Amino acid sequence: MSGNTNTLLSFLSASISWRAGLAVLFASAVAIVGLAAPSLAEDKTAVKVGIMSGEDEDVWRVVTAQAAERGLTIETVVFNDYTQPNEALERGEIDANAFQHKPYLDNQIKTQGYHIVPVGYTGVWPIGLYSKKYAKIADLPEGAVIGVPNDPSNEGRALRVLQSEHLIKLREGTGILATTTDIAENPKHLVIKELDAGIVGRSVEDLDAAVVNTDWALKSGLTPENRIAQEAVADNPYRNFIAVKAGNENQPWVKTLVASYQNEKVKAEFDRVYKGTGISAY
């Protein structure tokens, strides 16, 4: 019986040693794989970035070249409607976008529930009051019809331009999302006409003046000579930025993407394309 017992114990001991050895080998293999294969986010070498059509396409061609030198491939996805890039980013159809300022994003998050965060500034386009009928603010007549963008963030921005020129006065405590209902004083009895941001610039001929976003002013054929007022650049809260889904902001590819934009070669192209109407904001 003792012989059988010793044989059994030897077998069990060998079996245990064999299993322990396998466990060590398995653990080592897992460790090696873990070191050799970083997570998908860390290994991201190609991204899709949503931008608006027009001049920014030229700028992003240079950004794409800069990214390639840093090992990141960028595919730009071009949009023609401001509401689309954030929706596409939220759905995961693109990895980042670059077209908006913080007041606009804040309003989109409030109304749409998006999970999007800014990661790096690009430029600022000071919004201006344009007219093809009058050369200066003082020439605007009583009851002049003034066009403003009708989306919440840009309407408030436009009204503040009018306030800075003492054409209207907004109620005390009014935030950056002011609307025409927040106008407390209107000494010239201006008629404020709310229009889509993409239409207001093309409607200047039919208005006495209009507050137009700079990119739309360029698309509408307006020039600095048509601009009779402009918002201040210093401490401007409307700087545009690159944005990504919340949770991705610290990923290596995001840092590479931002660095691919924030450099002298891109700034030179930005200045060439926007001819001083836009200003690099980083």
XYZ file of N, CA, C and O in Angstrom, residues 55-56 59 122-128 130 157 212-218 222 224 227 230-231 233 236 238-240 261 266-282:
188
model
N -12.099 78.124 -47.062
C -10.690 78.457 -46.831
C -9.992 77.490 -45.884
O -8.788 77.225 -46.020
N -10.723 76.970 -44.924
C -10.107 76.081 -43.942
C -9.581 74.792 -44.576
O -8.685 74.149 -44.014
N -5.974 75.390 -45.230
C -5.201 75.346 -43.990
C -4.967 73.899 -43.564
O -3.850 73.510 -43.200
N -7.210 77.140 -32.298
C -6.784 77.301 -33.692
C -6.715 78.791 -34.046
O -5.641 79.355 -34.142
N -7.851 79.430 -34.226
C -7.853 80.841 -34.598
C -9.090 81.551 -34.089
O -10.015 80.937 -33.570
N -9.080 82.872 -34.234
C -10.256 83.665 -33.886
C -10.567 84.576 -35.065
O -9.656 85.129 -35.697
N -11.835 84.675 -35.376
C -12.303 85.508 -36.479
C -13.219 86.585 -35.899
O -14.414 86.335 -35.681
N -12.677 87.771 -35.617
C -13.506 88.812 -35.001
C -14.726 89.121 -35.865
O -14.602 89.433 -37.048
N -15.889 89.006 -35.276
C -17.127 89.255 -35.999
C -17.257 90.757 -36.269
O -16.782 91.584 -35.477
N -17.845 91.118 -37.404
C -17.915 92.536 -37.766
C -19.290 92.971 -38.243
O -20.132 92.150 -38.619
N -21.065 94.910 -41.144
C -20.771 95.251 -42.532
C -21.930 96.036 -43.155
O -23.098 95.805 -42.832
N -23.356 87.336 -29.602
C -22.089 87.951 -30.007
C -22.347 89.180 -30.874
O -21.724 90.238 -30.690
N -21.808 89.933 -39.386
C -21.519 88.699 -40.130
C -20.251 88.043 -39.584
O -19.241 88.719 -39.373
N -20.305 86.726 -39.370
C -19.102 85.979 -39.022
C -18.083 86.125 -40.140
O -18.442 86.115 -41.317
N -16.812 86.233 -39.782
C -15.775 86.524 -40.771
C -15.718 85.494 -41.885
O -15.548 85.842 -43.055
N -15.845 84.190 -41.547
C -15.764 83.184 -42.603
C -16.899 83.339 -43.608
O -16.705 83.206 -44.812
N -18.094 83.656 -43.096
C -19.223 83.863 -44.004
C -19.090 85.181 -44.758
O -19.568 85.310 -45.890
N -18.439 86.162 -44.151
C -18.202 87.429 -44.845
C -17.325 87.188 -46.072
O -17.582 87.715 -47.165
N -16.280 86.373 -45.904
C -15.404 86.054 -47.033
C -16.173 85.322 -48.124
O -16.050 85.625 -49.310
N -17.773 89.961 -49.026
C -17.590 91.197 -48.267
C -16.100 91.414 -48.011
O -15.335 90.462 -47.882
N -12.893 94.048 -46.021
C -12.666 94.933 -44.876
C -13.193 96.349 -45.123
O -13.553 97.062 -44.172
N -16.599 96.788 -43.798
C -16.755 96.606 -42.352
C -16.704 97.961 -41.641
O -15.712 98.673 -41.726
N -16.138 96.298 -35.574
C -15.624 94.954 -35.323
C -15.452 94.742 -33.833
O -15.103 95.675 -33.109
N -15.692 93.509 -33.368
C -15.499 93.222 -31.954
C -14.023 93.257 -31.589
O -13.147 93.091 -32.448
N -10.410 92.087 -30.156
C -9.677 90.824 -30.237
C -9.180 90.396 -28.856
O -9.176 89.214 -28.519
N -10.882 87.721 -26.225
C -12.051 87.288 -26.995
C -12.450 85.860 -26.601
O -11.631 84.943 -26.686
N -14.372 83.953 -28.150
C -14.845 83.206 -29.316
C -13.701 82.590 -30.131
O -13.821 82.426 -31.343
N -12.625 82.218 -29.448
C -11.539 81.525 -30.142
C -12.002 80.120 -30.545
O -12.600 79.409 -29.753
N -11.697 79.739 -31.768
C -12.045 78.398 -32.239
C -11.015 77.380 -31.765
O -9.889 77.742 -31.398
N -1.238 71.303 -35.829
C -1.897 72.573 -36.181
C -1.113 73.760 -35.633
O -0.909 74.758 -36.328
N 1.759 76.109 -40.417
C 0.297 76.239 -40.502
C -0.105 77.700 -40.324
O -0.988 78.204 -41.027
N 0.548 78.402 -39.416
C 0.239 79.823 -39.198
C 0.460 80.632 -40.472
O -0.347 81.511 -40.824
N 1.534 80.334 -41.192
C 1.819 81.051 -42.439
C 0.707 80.830 -43.463
O 0.278 81.768 -44.156
N 0.229 79.584 -43.576
C -0.863 79.294 -44.509
C -2.162 79.945 -44.043
O -2.940 80.465 -44.843
N -2.394 79.907 -42.724
C -3.586 80.540 -42.139
C -3.602 82.027 -42.505
O -4.626 82.568 -42.948
N -2.465 82.697 -42.326
C -2.379 84.133 -42.631
C -2.594 84.391 -44.117
O -3.235 85.379 -44.507
N -2.052 83.514 -44.955
C -2.215 83.674 -46.405
C -3.668 83.531 -46.821
O -4.186 84.332 -47.616
N -4.310 82.522 -46.283
C -5.685 82.217 -46.677
C -6.679 83.259 -46.171
O -7.559 83.715 -46.904
N -6.527 83.665 -44.910
C -7.534 84.551 -44.308
C -7.189 86.034 -44.419
O -8.006 86.887 -44.056
N -5.987 86.340 -44.931
C -5.626 87.725 -45.277
C -5.883 88.704 -44.121
O -6.358 89.827 -44.326
N -5.601 88.260 -42.903
C -5.745 89.144 -41.757
C -7.130 89.195 -41.148
O -7.326 89.788 -40.090
N -8.117 88.551 -41.771
C -9.467 88.559 -41.209
C -9.574 87.559 -40.063
O -10.448 87.679 -39.208
N -8.691 86.572 -40.061
C -8.597 85.629 -38.960
C -7.235 85.753 -38.304
O -6.259 86.157 -38.963
N -7.152 85.439 -37.036
C -5.902 85.576 -36.286
C -5.624 84.265 -35.554
O -6.502 83.722 -34.876
N -4.400 83.746 -35.680
C -4.029 82.532 -34.953
C -4.209 82.770 -33.453
O -3.853 83.843 -32.941
N -4.731 81.782 -32.751
C -5.150 82.001 -31.357
C -4.474 81.054 -30.374
O -5.057 80.698 -29.360
N -3.243 80.628 -30.642
C -2.546 79.735 -29.724
C -1.189 80.308 -29.349
O -0.743 81.303 -29.924
